[in-house]
XYZ file of C-alpha atoms in Angstrom:
159
model
C -77.496 62.653 64.565
C -80.586 63.560 62.566
C -79.307 67.110 62.016
C -75.987 65.835 60.717
C -77.734 63.400 58.382
C -80.030 66.175 57.167
C -77.088 68.444 56.354
C -75.217 65.627 54.645
C -78.301 64.587 52.663
C -78.921 68.183 51.629
C -75.334 68.510 50.514
C -75.560 65.262 48.546
C -78.887 66.083 46.880
C -78.124 69.715 46.139
C -74.374 69.356 45.969
C -74.025 69.923 42.251
C -76.037 73.151 42.478
C -75.538 74.399 46.045
C -71.906 73.554 46.670
C -70.428 76.047 44.189
C -72.768 78.781 45.505
C -71.809 78.089 49.126
C -68.111 77.918 48.304
C -68.393 81.169 46.333
C -69.348 82.780 49.657
C -66.070 81.500 51.100
C -67.664 78.719 53.159
C -65.926 75.348 52.972
C -66.588 73.819 56.408
C -69.658 73.427 58.644
C -69.403 72.915 62.412
C -72.417 71.095 63.841
C -73.448 70.236 67.405
C -75.990 67.458 67.786
C -77.631 65.592 70.615
C -80.783 63.761 71.526
C -81.233 65.658 74.810
C -83.566 64.026 77.309
C -83.387 62.504 80.771
C -80.464 60.868 82.561
C -80.609 59.164 85.938
C -78.325 59.356 88.960
C -79.205 55.792 89.841
C -77.623 53.758 87.075
C -75.016 56.223 85.856
C -76.801 57.038 82.627
C -74.741 59.135 80.271
C -76.062 61.979 78.145
C -74.280 61.886 74.787
C -73.630 64.766 72.409
C -71.315 65.240 69.437
C -69.489 68.059 67.694
C -68.768 67.480 64.007
C -67.177 69.420 61.235
C -68.336 68.657 57.722
C -66.016 69.516 54.853
C -67.370 70.903 51.605
C -64.325 69.713 49.721
C -61.553 71.567 51.545
C -60.602 68.699 53.856
C -59.948 68.851 57.588
C -56.259 69.634 57.473
C -56.085 72.273 60.197
C -57.092 72.746 63.827
C -60.356 74.411 64.833
C -61.092 75.333 68.445
C -64.553 75.366 70.026
C -65.987 76.004 73.472
C -68.623 74.082 75.428
C -70.334 75.867 78.327
C -72.592 74.226 80.886
C -75.451 75.935 82.705
C -78.709 75.032 84.430
C -79.732 74.100 87.955
C -77.168 71.255 88.203
C -73.588 72.175 89.116
C -70.614 70.948 87.085
C -68.227 69.000 89.319
C -70.882 68.551 92.026
C -73.901 67.038 90.263
C -72.189 65.782 87.095
C -68.892 65.547 85.218
C -68.110 65.838 81.521
C -66.043 63.337 79.555
C -64.850 63.036 75.981
C -63.694 59.974 74.098
C -60.259 60.625 75.590
C -61.395 60.897 79.215
C -62.407 63.438 81.868
C -62.524 67.076 80.760
C -61.195 69.600 83.261
C -63.444 72.652 83.086
C -62.316 76.237 83.493
C -65.266 77.479 85.542
C -68.357 76.228 83.747
C -66.742 75.934 80.289
C -64.399 73.591 78.445
C -62.340 74.499 75.392
C -61.502 71.726 72.939
C -60.377 71.515 69.342
C -60.597 69.514 66.187
C -57.077 68.263 65.562
C -55.828 68.208 62.012
C -57.598 65.414 60.137
C -60.314 64.832 62.774
C -63.949 65.667 62.168
C -66.028 64.073 64.965
C -65.791 64.333 68.734
C -68.094 62.600 71.187
C -68.813 63.869 74.690
C -70.946 62.688 77.541
C -72.327 63.985 80.799
C -72.238 61.562 83.711
C -74.400 62.427 86.743
C -72.933 61.820 90.200
C -74.946 59.453 92.359
C -75.147 61.252 95.688
C -77.221 60.625 98.821
C -78.852 64.063 98.777
C -82.612 64.164 98.322
C -82.924 66.972 95.804
C -85.241 67.964 92.975
C -84.492 66.931 89.415
C -81.948 69.284 87.849
C -81.108 70.487 84.360
C -77.883 70.763 82.397
C -77.752 72.893 79.261
C -74.751 72.516 76.953
C -73.989 75.393 74.595
C -71.313 75.273 71.911
C -69.625 78.411 70.588
C -66.408 79.492 68.961
C -63.466 79.881 71.297
C -62.953 83.640 71.492
C -59.171 83.256 71.814
C -58.942 80.960 68.788
C -61.745 81.737 66.307
C -62.568 79.274 63.557
C -60.347 79.552 60.484
C -61.625 81.490 57.504
C -64.282 79.591 55.571
C -65.991 77.965 58.569
C -69.759 78.229 58.970
C -71.225 77.880 62.445
C -75.043 77.571 62.413
C -75.798 79.018 65.856
C -79.313 77.582 66.024
C -77.763 74.103 66.275
C -75.562 74.783 69.257
C -77.558 73.869 72.377
C -79.029 70.845 74.143
C -80.712 70.452 77.531
C -80.670 67.337 79.693
C -82.540 66.607 82.915
C -80.843 64.705 85.749
C -83.418 62.561 87.547
C -82.665 62.252 91.275
C -82.932 58.771 92.789
C -83.135 59.689 96.485
């Protein structure tokens, strides 16, 4: 959330000067991934939250934009945790999920829910990485700051 607020504040403060310069480069939309990261517990079904936002620089959000979320780490998707969006369970294709901004939408929330199993295992990690969907690249004019595309969570075992 802090990254999104920083970008928005920067755009507001420097908007009169920076916006024309950025738009002159053909950029009219930012795609931002943000999360707090941290620990989640098997015991009480903690959820790790993260968001994907697109921020318009005046062009509006009138078209679709696809993105990809991939999950890695020592925890296994579908065994140690599942991934949900505001609309429900996401069915992964291997270790990745492809989603999209629908026309007019600019914010999508996701969460990781650890599975409470009886196995006594070490704490495990989940790293979420956002990228463009190779089959459906972002439309012209989108800026994707790759340094803001990853978060790591630790699942704390309760057994």
